Each structure stands twice: as structure tokens, then as C-alpha cells.
Amino acid sequence: MEPRNQTSANEFLITGFVDFPHLMFPFFFALLLIYMATLAGNILIMAIVYSNKQLHTPMYFFLSNLAFIDITYTTTTSPKMLAHFFLPRQLISFTGCLSQMYFFMSLASVEFFLLAVMAYDRYVAICYPLRYIYILNNVMCIRLAAGVWIVGFIDPIPYVTLVSRLSFCGSHTINHFFCDLIAVMALSCSSTGTIETMTYFTAVIFGLAPFAFTVTSYINIISTILKIRSTEGRRKAFSTCASHLTVVILFYGIIISTYIRPTSTFRMNENKLMSLLYVAATPLFNPIIYSLKNKQFKNSLRKTRNRHHI
């Protein structure tokens, strides 16, 4: 067994944007605008759903959960990243690093499962419309949402526990914008084989399993839609799940292309910019996608805006 904390890592130095000195100010203002727009967009979704009774349905209940996840997800990293632009040394304590890692991974896991639950919601709505309100009643929706949050926050505990026991004998400089699991493991002089094995094992359970469930749900959804005889009927049926499908493709596509590959093939400088897509951009895109593609939500937004103008 590796000795525990052979050299104590009281704090880490995060490189952040030092590799791109000529882009420091553009990056800062871009990240600030994205973060503010993310907060505004997702808070708007939650407010519109809460204030419009016609949106008090399972679909929008889960959408409100997604909006809240996106707010907390980006808040675990963005404020710290923005603060680092004004600090001479971008330091984070070991405890702070583990905390950031835990909440970042927890919220990502919650979103994985929530997207699967939202796919199930669309599956029931389109394939079993007459039983929809009975299958996804209020109690079931609350149970599904609670289960998603509980499982999501349990998922990273083994990772963070094992990382806390690693030895850091050399550099404490994290070549990333935040305390990413792989970037931190790269600094350890302990064997990280157990964590890597666990990563691939749990990726199947907590990543590929909900992804497979989501894909299966949409195969059944599309099969059902194709059986609808009228073109207008098919269009209306597909429009009810187009927003969610777009979000699923965006989220899973970025995560899989970034993480689902051997750590030996990772090049941190290449992945740092890619990571900004799921850290900052994805939480911003979700409210935009739902606002643009969901007709019922757009109508509710228009009514709310007109009500405030009167």
C-alpha cells in the first residue's frame, strides 16, 4: 500500500490561462459574460416555470431541475476561474480542490441521470399519452428527481476519497482551469491504477448506462412518431422532444469526446480549451435551446413579458 500523503499537498497552483497570455483579457470578459448569461437564462427558466401553471407538468419540473443543476454546475468553477485573473498566484487549498472536484463531479453525474429521466418522460408522453399523468404523477416525479440527486452525490465519493490519499511528491501545479480529476492525478507520485480502473467501471454504470437508456428511449420515441399517419401529428410529436434531444447530443458529445478515452492519450493543453465547452458553454446553451425550440415555453415567456409590460 502507498504511504498516505508522503509529502503533504497543502495547496495547488492552477495554471489557468497562463499558456495564453495574449488572450487573458478576452478570456476574462468572455467568461464573465457567459457566466452572467448562464445565471440569467437558467433563473429565467425556473421563474417562468414557477409562475405559469400550464407549465406545472413533469417535463417542466425536470427542466427546472436541469436549470438549477446548470447554475450550480457552472458556479463550482466559474467564480474561482474569474477571480484567478486578478491574483498574482492562482492558488487553491488541497481541501478546496477536493471540494471543487467533488461538487463538479456530483453535478455532472446528476445531469447524466436527469437527462435519462427526461428522456423517459418524453418516452411516456409520446408512447403512452393516455397514461402519462398516471405514470408520471407528482409523487413519481419527486421520487425520480430525489433519486437522481442522491445517486449523483454518492457517485464521486470513492474518487475523492482515493484522491485524498494520494501522495504528491513533486510539482503541485495543476495544468488546468480547475481541479479536474485527471489533471490532479497526473501530479501524484502514487499509483493511480485503482482510480483509473474505478473510473472506467463507474463510467459504464453512471455514464454509459443512462446514455444507453436515453438512446433506447429515443429509438422507441422515433419509432412511435413514424407510425403517426399525419405529417402535422409527426411534427408536433417530435417538437415536444426536439429540445431535450439537442441538449442530450450536446452534453454527451462533449463529455464523451473529452473523457471517455485512456488517460495516456490525454494532452492537457488540448483538453483545457475543450473543457470550457462543458464547464461554461453547455450550461449557457441549455436555456437557449429550450427557449428557441420549445413552442409552449416560448408562448409562456411571451405572455409573461406582455403581462409585465401592461
Short mmCIF file of C-alpha atoms in Angstrom, two decimals, residues 16-278:
data_model
loop_
_atom_site.label_atom_id
_atom_site.label_comp_id
_atom_site.label_asym_id
_atom_site.label_seq_id
_atom_site.Cartn_x
_atom_site.Cartn_y
_atom_site.Cartn_z
CA GLY A 16 -5.35 28.61 -15.74
CA PHE A 17 -4.77 30.82 -18.76
CA VAL A 18 -1.02 31.40 -18.38
CA ASP A 19 -0.47 29.39 -21.57
CA PHE A 20 -2.50 32.03 -23.43
CA PRO A 21 -1.16 35.39 -22.08
CA HIS A 22 -2.29 37.35 -25.14
CA LEU A 23 -5.87 36.13 -24.59
CA MET A 24 -6.15 36.87 -20.86
CA PHE A 25 -8.49 39.87 -21.14
CA PRO A 26 -10.66 38.43 -23.94
CA PHE A 27 -11.00 35.20 -21.94
CA PHE A 28 -11.95 37.10 -18.78
CA PHE A 29 -14.68 39.18 -20.40
CA ALA A 30 -15.97 36.21 -22.40
CA LEU A 31 -16.17 34.01 -19.29
CA LEU A 32 -17.79 36.80 -17.28
CA LEU A 33 -20.45 37.39 -19.92
CA ILE A 34 -21.08 33.65 -20.32
CA TYR A 35 -21.41 33.17 -16.57
CA MET A 36 -23.80 36.11 -16.18
CA ALA A 37 -25.86 34.96 -19.17
CA THR A 38 -25.94 31.41 -17.79
CA LEU A 39 -27.28 32.60 -14.44
CA ALA A 40 -29.83 34.89 -16.10
CA GLY A 41 -31.03 32.28 -18.61
CA ASN A 42 -31.44 29.44 -16.14
CA ILE A 43 -33.01 31.63 -13.44
CA LEU A 44 -35.45 32.86 -16.11
CA ILE A 45 -36.41 29.28 -16.96
CA MET A 46 -37.07 28.47 -13.30
CA ALA A 47 -39.07 31.68 -12.83
CA ILE A 48 -41.20 31.14 -15.96
CA VAL A 49 -41.97 27.53 -14.99
CA TYR A 50 -42.83 28.53 -11.43
CA SER A 51 -45.09 31.45 -12.43
CA ASN A 52 -47.05 29.70 -15.21
CA LYS A 53 -49.46 27.00 -14.06
CA GLN A 54 -49.72 25.50 -17.54
CA LEU A 55 -46.04 24.59 -17.21
CA HIS A 56 -46.57 22.68 -13.97
CA THR A 57 -46.04 19.36 -15.73
CA PRO A 58 -43.40 16.62 -15.36
CA MET A 59 -41.46 17.87 -18.38
CA TYR A 60 -41.02 21.38 -16.97
CA PHE A 61 -40.48 20.11 -13.44
CA PHE A 62 -37.45 18.22 -14.70
CA LEU A 63 -36.43 21.19 -16.83
CA SER A 64 -36.37 23.34 -13.68
CA ASN A 65 -34.11 20.77 -12.06
CA LEU A 66 -31.81 20.93 -15.10
CA ALA A 67 -31.71 24.74 -14.88
CA PHE A 68 -30.79 24.56 -11.19
CA ILE A 69 -28.07 22.00 -11.95
CA ASP A 70 -26.61 24.24 -14.65
CA ILE A 71 -26.49 27.19 -12.24
CA THR A 72 -24.70 25.23 -9.51
CA TYR A 73 -22.57 23.29 -12.02
CA THR A 74 -21.00 26.38 -13.53
CA THR A 75 -20.79 28.14 -10.15
CA THR A 76 -18.46 25.43 -8.80
CA THR A 77 -15.76 26.57 -11.25
CA SER A 78 -16.51 29.89 -12.96
CA PRO A 79 -16.22 32.33 -9.99
CA LYS A 80 -12.88 30.82 -8.99
CA MET A 81 -11.66 30.95 -12.60
CA LEU A 82 -12.68 34.62 -12.85
CA ALA A 83 -11.03 35.50 -9.53
CA HIS A 84 -7.76 33.97 -10.69
CA PHE A 85 -7.41 36.64 -13.37
CA PHE A 86 -6.72 39.20 -10.62
CA LEU A 87 -4.45 37.10 -8.40
CA PRO A 88 -0.66 37.04 -8.75
CA ARG A 89 -0.66 33.31 -8.00
CA GLN A 90 -3.66 31.14 -8.76
CA LEU A 91 -3.69 29.03 -5.61
CA ILE A 92 -6.31 26.69 -4.22
CA SER A 93 -6.07 24.75 -0.97
CA PHE A 94 -5.98 20.96 -1.02
CA THR A 95 -9.34 20.83 0.78
CA GLY A 96 -10.78 23.43 -1.57
CA CYS A 97 -9.51 21.45 -4.56
CA LEU A 98 -11.15 18.24 -3.32
CA SER A 99 -14.39 20.10 -2.59
CA GLN A 100 -14.45 21.64 -6.07
CA MET A 101 -13.72 18.26 -7.62
CA TYR A 102 -16.47 16.57 -5.60
CA PHE A 103 -19.22 19.07 -6.41
CA PHE A 104 -18.20 19.32 -10.06
CA MET A 105 -18.32 15.54 -10.50
CA SER A 106 -21.52 15.23 -8.44
CA LEU A 107 -23.42 17.75 -10.51
CA ALA A 108 -22.15 16.24 -13.77
CA SER A 109 -23.39 12.84 -12.57
CA VAL A 110 -26.75 14.32 -11.57
CA GLU A 111 -27.11 15.78 -15.06
CA PHE A 112 -26.32 12.42 -16.67
CA PHE A 113 -29.16 10.76 -14.78
CA LEU A 114 -31.55 13.69 -15.10
CA LEU A 115 -31.21 13.66 -18.89
CA ALA A 116 -32.11 9.96 -18.81
CA VAL A 117 -35.17 10.71 -16.65
CA MET A 118 -36.18 13.49 -19.04
CA ALA A 119 -35.87 11.01 -21.92
CA TYR A 120 -38.16 8.63 -20.01
CA ASP A 121 -40.63 11.49 -19.54
CA ARG A 122 -40.73 12.10 -23.30
CA TYR A 123 -40.99 8.35 -23.95
CA VAL A 124 -44.08 8.02 -21.73
CA ALA A 125 -45.64 11.22 -23.12
CA ILE A 126 -45.34 10.09 -26.74
CA CYS A 127 -45.67 6.31 -26.49
CA TYR A 128 -48.29 6.20 -23.69
CA PRO A 129 -50.04 9.59 -23.84
CA LEU A 130 -53.28 8.42 -22.19
CA ARG A 131 -51.40 7.02 -19.19
CA TYR A 132 -48.89 9.87 -18.94
CA ILE A 133 -50.41 11.74 -16.00
CA TYR A 134 -50.86 8.49 -14.08
CA ILE A 135 -47.38 7.08 -14.67
CA LEU A 136 -45.57 10.36 -14.04
CA ASN A 137 -47.69 11.71 -11.22
CA ASN A 138 -46.37 14.23 -8.70
CA VAL A 139 -45.11 11.58 -6.28
CA MET A 140 -43.25 9.69 -9.01
CA CYS A 141 -41.65 12.89 -10.33
CA ILE A 142 -40.41 13.85 -6.87
CA ARG A 143 -39.05 10.34 -6.30
CA LEU A 144 -37.23 10.34 -9.64
CA ALA A 145 -35.75 13.79 -9.01
CA ALA A 146 -34.69 12.87 -5.48
CA GLY A 147 -33.14 9.61 -6.70
CA VAL A 148 -31.17 11.45 -9.37
CA TRP A 149 -29.73 13.91 -6.83
CA ILE A 150 -28.93 11.23 -4.25
CA VAL A 151 -27.18 8.91 -6.72
CA GLY A 152 -25.32 11.83 -8.29
CA PHE A 153 -23.87 12.96 -4.97
CA ILE A 154 -22.91 9.43 -3.96
CA ASP A 155 -21.10 8.68 -7.22
CA PRO A 156 -17.89 10.80 -6.70
CA ILE A 157 -17.29 9.82 -3.07
CA PRO A 158 -14.92 6.89 -3.89
CA TYR A 159 -12.91 9.05 -6.32
CA VAL A 160 -12.45 11.95 -3.96
CA THR A 161 -11.64 9.63 -1.06
CA LEU A 162 -8.91 7.88 -3.06
CA VAL A 163 -7.51 11.18 -4.38
CA SER A 164 -7.29 12.47 -0.80
CA ARG A 165 -4.97 9.54 -0.01
CA LEU A 166 -2.60 10.13 -2.94
CA SER A 167 0.97 11.34 -2.39
CA PHE A 168 2.15 14.48 -4.18
CA CYS A 169 5.94 14.40 -4.10
CA GLY A 170 6.83 16.77 -6.89
CA SER A 171 5.03 19.61 -8.64
CA HIS A 172 1.77 20.89 -7.20
CA THR A 173 0.93 22.80 -10.38
CA ILE A 174 -2.37 21.72 -11.94
CA ASN A 175 -2.28 22.20 -15.69
CA HIS A 176 -5.95 23.12 -15.94
CA PHE A 177 -8.51 25.82 -15.16
CA PHE A 178 -9.89 24.00 -12.12
CA CYS A 179 -9.34 20.83 -10.05
CA ASP A 180 -10.11 18.30 -12.73
CA LEU A 181 -9.73 14.67 -11.60
CA ILE A 182 -7.31 13.64 -14.35
CA ALA A 183 -5.21 16.80 -14.03
CA VAL A 184 -4.81 16.22 -10.28
CA MET A 185 -3.99 12.52 -10.72
CA ALA A 186 -1.25 13.49 -13.18
CA LEU A 187 0.64 15.17 -10.31
CA SER A 188 0.62 12.20 -7.97
CA CYS A 189 3.68 10.06 -7.33
CA SER A 190 1.39 7.29 -6.05
CA SER A 191 -0.12 4.63 -8.26
CA THR A 192 -3.42 5.84 -9.72
CA GLY A 193 -4.32 2.50 -11.27
CA THR A 194 -7.14 1.87 -8.81
CA ILE A 195 -8.73 5.23 -9.54
CA GLU A 196 -8.39 4.74 -13.30
CA THR A 197 -9.97 1.29 -13.10
CA MET A 198 -12.79 2.66 -11.00
CA THR A 199 -13.23 5.50 -13.48
CA TYR A 200 -13.91 3.11 -16.36
CA PHE A 201 -16.06 0.82 -14.20
CA THR A 202 -18.29 3.60 -12.89
CA ALA A 203 -18.35 5.28 -16.32
CA VAL A 204 -20.28 2.25 -17.52
CA ILE A 205 -22.73 2.41 -14.61
CA PHE A 206 -23.09 6.16 -14.14
CA GLY A 207 -22.33 7.30 -17.69
CA LEU A 208 -22.95 4.76 -20.41
CA ALA A 209 -25.96 3.16 -18.67
CA PRO A 210 -28.07 6.36 -18.61
CA PHE A 211 -26.77 7.17 -22.09
CA ALA A 212 -27.93 3.75 -23.35
CA PHE A 213 -31.27 4.24 -21.61
CA THR A 214 -31.65 7.64 -23.26
CA VAL A 215 -30.79 6.25 -26.70
CA THR A 216 -33.23 3.35 -26.24
CA SER A 217 -35.97 5.76 -25.19
CA TYR A 218 -35.47 7.85 -28.31
CA ILE A 219 -35.41 4.81 -30.57
CA ASN A 220 -38.86 3.94 -29.23
CA ILE A 221 -39.97 7.56 -29.46
CA ILE A 222 -38.90 7.89 -33.10
CA SER A 223 -40.46 4.52 -33.93
CA THR A 224 -43.76 5.69 -32.45
CA ILE A 225 -43.60 9.06 -34.22
CA LEU A 226 -43.01 7.40 -37.60
CA LYS A 227 -46.21 5.40 -37.11
CA ILE A 228 -48.27 8.59 -36.87
CA ARG A 229 -50.05 9.00 -40.19
CA SER A 230 -50.44 12.77 -40.40
CA THR A 231 -47.43 14.96 -41.13
CA GLU A 232 -48.69 17.58 -38.68
CA GLY A 233 -49.06 14.95 -35.98
CA ARG A 234 -45.50 13.74 -36.51
CA ARG A 235 -44.21 17.30 -36.44
CA LYS A 236 -45.99 18.12 -33.17
CA ALA A 237 -44.85 14.87 -31.54
CA PHE A 238 -41.22 15.41 -32.49
CA SER A 239 -41.27 19.08 -31.46
CA THR A 240 -42.07 18.04 -27.88
CA CYS A 241 -38.72 16.23 -27.56
CA ALA A 242 -36.51 18.18 -30.01
CA SER A 243 -35.12 20.47 -27.31
CA HIS A 244 -34.20 17.65 -24.97
CA LEU A 245 -32.66 15.61 -27.79
CA THR A 246 -30.47 18.58 -28.78
CA VAL A 247 -29.30 19.04 -25.17
CA VAL A 248 -28.55 15.31 -24.87
CA ILE A 249 -26.44 15.28 -28.04
CA LEU A 250 -24.54 18.39 -26.94
CA PHE A 251 -23.87 17.24 -23.37
CA TYR A 252 -22.97 13.63 -24.09
CA GLY A 253 -20.97 14.52 -27.18
CA ILE A 254 -18.70 16.92 -25.30
CA ILE A 255 -18.26 14.70 -22.23
CA ILE A 256 -17.53 11.53 -24.23
CA SER A 257 -15.07 13.22 -26.58
CA THR A 258 -13.23 14.74 -23.62
CA TYR A 259 -13.15 11.96 -21.04
CA ILE A 260 -14.04 8.54 -22.43
CA ARG A 261 -10.55 7.54 -23.53
CA PRO A 262 -7.34 6.27 -21.87
CA THR A 263 -5.58 8.83 -19.67
CA SER A 264 -2.34 8.03 -21.51
CA THR A 265 -3.73 9.75 -24.63
CA PHE A 266 -4.60 12.94 -22.78
CA ARG A 267 -2.83 16.16 -23.71
CA MET A 268 -3.82 18.68 -21.07
CA ASN A 269 -3.19 21.78 -23.16
CA GLU A 270 -5.54 20.44 -25.84
CA ASN A 271 -8.21 19.42 -23.33
CA LYS A 272 -8.14 22.67 -21.35
CA LEU A 273 -9.92 24.62 -24.06
CA MET A 274 -12.27 21.70 -24.73
CA SER A 275 -13.19 21.67 -21.05
CA LEU A 276 -14.54 25.23 -21.33
CA LEU A 277 -17.35 23.86 -23.50
CA TYR A 278 -18.83 21.72 -20.76
#
